[in-house]
Coordinates of C-alpha atoms in Angstrom, one line a residue:
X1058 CA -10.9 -87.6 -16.6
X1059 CA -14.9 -86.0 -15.6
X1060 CA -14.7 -88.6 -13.0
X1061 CA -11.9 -87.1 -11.8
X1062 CA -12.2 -83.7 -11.9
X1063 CA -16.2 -84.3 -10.5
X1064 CA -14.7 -86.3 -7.4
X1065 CA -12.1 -83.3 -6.5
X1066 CA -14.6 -81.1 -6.8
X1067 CA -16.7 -82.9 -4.3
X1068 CA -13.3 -83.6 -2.3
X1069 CA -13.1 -79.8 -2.2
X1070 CA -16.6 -78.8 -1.0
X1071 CA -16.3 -81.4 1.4
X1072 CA -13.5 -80.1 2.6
X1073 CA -14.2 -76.2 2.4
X1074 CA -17.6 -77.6 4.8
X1075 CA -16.0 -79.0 7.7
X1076 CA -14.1 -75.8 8.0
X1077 CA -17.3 -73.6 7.9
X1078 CA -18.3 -74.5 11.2
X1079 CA -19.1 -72.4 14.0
X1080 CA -16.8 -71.5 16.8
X1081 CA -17.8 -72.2 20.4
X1082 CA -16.3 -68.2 21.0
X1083 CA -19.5 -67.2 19.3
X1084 CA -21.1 -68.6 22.4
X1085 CA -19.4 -66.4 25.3
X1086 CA -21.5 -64.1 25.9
X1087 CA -24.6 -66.1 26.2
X1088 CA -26.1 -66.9 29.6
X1089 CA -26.9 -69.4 32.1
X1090 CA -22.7 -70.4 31.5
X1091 CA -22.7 -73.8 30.9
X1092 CA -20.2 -75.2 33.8
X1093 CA -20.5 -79.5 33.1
X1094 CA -19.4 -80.8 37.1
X1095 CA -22.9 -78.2 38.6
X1096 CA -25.1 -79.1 35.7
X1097 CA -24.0 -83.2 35.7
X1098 CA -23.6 -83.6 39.6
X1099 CA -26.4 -85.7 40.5
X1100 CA -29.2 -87.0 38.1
X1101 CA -30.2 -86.2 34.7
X1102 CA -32.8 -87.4 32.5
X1103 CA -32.4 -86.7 28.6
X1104 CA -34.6 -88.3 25.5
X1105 CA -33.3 -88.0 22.6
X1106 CA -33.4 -89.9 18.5
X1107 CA -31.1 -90.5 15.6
X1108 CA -32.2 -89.0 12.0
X1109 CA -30.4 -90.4 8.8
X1110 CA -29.3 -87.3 6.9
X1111 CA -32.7 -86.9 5.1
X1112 CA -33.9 -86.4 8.1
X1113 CA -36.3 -90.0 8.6
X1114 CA -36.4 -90.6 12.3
X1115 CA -34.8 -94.1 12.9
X1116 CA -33.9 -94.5 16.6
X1117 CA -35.5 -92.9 19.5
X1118 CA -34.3 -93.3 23.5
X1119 CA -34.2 -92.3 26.9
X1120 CA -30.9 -92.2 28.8
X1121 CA -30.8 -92.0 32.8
X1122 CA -27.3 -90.0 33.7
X1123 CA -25.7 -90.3 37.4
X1124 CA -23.3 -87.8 37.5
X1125 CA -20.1 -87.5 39.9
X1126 CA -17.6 -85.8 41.0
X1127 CA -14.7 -86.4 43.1
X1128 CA -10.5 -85.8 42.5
X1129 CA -10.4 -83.4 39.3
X1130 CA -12.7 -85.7 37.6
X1131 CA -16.2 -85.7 36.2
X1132 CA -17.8 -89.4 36.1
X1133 CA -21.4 -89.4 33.7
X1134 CA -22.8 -92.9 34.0
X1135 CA -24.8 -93.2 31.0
X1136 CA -27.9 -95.7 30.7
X1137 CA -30.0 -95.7 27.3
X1138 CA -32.7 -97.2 26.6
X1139 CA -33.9 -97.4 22.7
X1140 CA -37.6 -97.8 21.6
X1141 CA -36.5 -101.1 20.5
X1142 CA -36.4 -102.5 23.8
X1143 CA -31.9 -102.4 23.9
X1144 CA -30.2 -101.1 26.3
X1145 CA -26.6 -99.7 26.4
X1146 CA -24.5 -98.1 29.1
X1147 CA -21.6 -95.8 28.3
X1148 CA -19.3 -94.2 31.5
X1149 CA -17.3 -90.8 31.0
X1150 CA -14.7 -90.0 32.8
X1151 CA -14.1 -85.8 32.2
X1152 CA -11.7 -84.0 32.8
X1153 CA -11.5 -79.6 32.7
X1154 CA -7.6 -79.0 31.5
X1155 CA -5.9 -75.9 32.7
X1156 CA -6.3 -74.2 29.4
X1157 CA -10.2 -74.3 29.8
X1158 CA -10.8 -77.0 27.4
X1159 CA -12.0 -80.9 28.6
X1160 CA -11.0 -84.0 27.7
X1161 CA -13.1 -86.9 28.0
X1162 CA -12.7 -90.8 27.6
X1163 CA -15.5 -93.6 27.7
X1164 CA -15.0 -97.3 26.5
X1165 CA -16.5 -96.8 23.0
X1166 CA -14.5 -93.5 22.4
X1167 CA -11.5 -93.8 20.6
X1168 CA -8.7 -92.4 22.0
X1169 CA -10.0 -88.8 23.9
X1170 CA -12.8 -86.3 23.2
X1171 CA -11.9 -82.8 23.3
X1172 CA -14.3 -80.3 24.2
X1173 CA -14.7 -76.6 24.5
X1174 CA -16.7 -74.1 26.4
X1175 CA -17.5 -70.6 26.6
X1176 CA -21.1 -69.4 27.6
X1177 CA -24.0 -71.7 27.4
X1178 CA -22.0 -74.0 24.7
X1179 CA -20.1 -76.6 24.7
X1180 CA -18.4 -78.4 21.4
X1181 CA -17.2 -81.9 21.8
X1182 CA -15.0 -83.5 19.2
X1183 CA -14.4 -87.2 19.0
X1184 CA -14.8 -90.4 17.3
X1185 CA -17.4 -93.3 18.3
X1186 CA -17.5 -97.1 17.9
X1187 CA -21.1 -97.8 16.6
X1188 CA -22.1 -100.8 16.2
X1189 CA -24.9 -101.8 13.6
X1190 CA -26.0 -104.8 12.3
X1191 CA -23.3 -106.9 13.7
X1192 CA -20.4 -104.4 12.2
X1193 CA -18.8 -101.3 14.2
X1194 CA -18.0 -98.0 12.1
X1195 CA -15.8 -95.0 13.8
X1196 CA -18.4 -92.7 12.9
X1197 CA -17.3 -88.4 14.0
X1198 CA -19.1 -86.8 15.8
X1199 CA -19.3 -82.9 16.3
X1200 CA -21.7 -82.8 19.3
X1201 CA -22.7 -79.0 20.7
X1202 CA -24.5 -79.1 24.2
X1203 CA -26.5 -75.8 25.0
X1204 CA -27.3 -74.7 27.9
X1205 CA -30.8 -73.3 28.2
X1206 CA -31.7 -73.1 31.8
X1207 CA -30.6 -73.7 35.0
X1208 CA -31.9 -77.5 34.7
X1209 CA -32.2 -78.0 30.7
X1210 CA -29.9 -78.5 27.7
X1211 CA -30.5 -79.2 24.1
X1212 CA -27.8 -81.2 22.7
X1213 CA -27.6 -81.4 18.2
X1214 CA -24.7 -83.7 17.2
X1215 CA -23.8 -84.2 13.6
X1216 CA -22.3 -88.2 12.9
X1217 CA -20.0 -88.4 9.9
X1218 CA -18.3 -90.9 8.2
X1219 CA -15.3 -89.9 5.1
X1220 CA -16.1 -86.4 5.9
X1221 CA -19.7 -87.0 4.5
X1222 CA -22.7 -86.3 7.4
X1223 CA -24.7 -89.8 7.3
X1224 CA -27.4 -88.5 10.8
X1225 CA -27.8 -86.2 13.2
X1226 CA -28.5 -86.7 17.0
X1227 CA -30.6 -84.8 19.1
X1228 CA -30.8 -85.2 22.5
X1229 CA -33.1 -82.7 25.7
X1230 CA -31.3 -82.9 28.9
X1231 CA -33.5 -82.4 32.1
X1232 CA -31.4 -82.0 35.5
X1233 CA -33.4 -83.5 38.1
X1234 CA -34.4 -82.0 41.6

């Protein structure tokens, strides 16, 4: 019976987390507004790495990002390239809805991100096919992008797995000239 009434407790706090999270409205009145197609059109550097929730540094990368766009649509051509010496290529396709909001797809996202602006922020929602040691986990991620600059971005994304946060990505965006 402690067993169960210790793993609804946890079920709760779990729960009562995920709904304390910022909401990308707290954002609208901050400055340079973050508009995805100007900042993405053309060529973007970004280096980033992966922490395991006690914050040990396990992954670190650079990704080279040719952005396009052309009918409604956003392309973001993705190449990383991990300290290990792998290399991984993932192509978005976004699109802005008429409500504001964007929806994005790319061949290891299942089913569609859904993302939200207002200001410098943007909050994507979706859930990722990561492959490690020969197995792939739909790991969530809650990614924020924020816009600093004319030509930089900080991006934080939290990866979680049952509800429980198991790393956090950090990525620095750098628009080219």
């Amino acid at each position: 019976m402690k067993i169960i009434r210790w793993f609804a407790a946890l079920s709760l706090l779990t729960l009562l987390g995920a709904c304390a999270g910022t909401d990308v409205s707290h954002y609208a009145k901050n400055e340079p507004v973050f508009d995805p197609v100007q900042f993405f059109s053309g060529k973007t550097e970004a280096w980033g790495m992966f922490q395991k929730r006690g914050g040990e540094v396990v992954k670190r990368f650079h990704v080279d990002i040719t952005g396009s766009a052309q009918d409604g649509k956003l392309t973001l051509d993705e190449r990383f390239r991990y300290d290990d010496g792998s290399t991984q290529q993932r192509v978005w396709t976004l699109i802005k809805q008429a409500d504001g909001s964007w929806r994005g797809t790319a061949g290891d996202v299942v089913g569609e991100a859904v993302g939200h602006a207002a200001g410098n922020a943007l909050n994507w929602r979706y859930t990722l096919l990561l492959p490690v040691d020969g197995k792939t986990y739909e790991m969530h991620m809650d990614d924020w992008m924020y816009q600093m600059d004319q030509r930089t971005m900080i991006n934080r994304t939290s990866m979680s797995k049952f509800g429980l946060e198991v790393g956090q990505v950090t990525l620095f965006f750098r628009k080219q000239d």
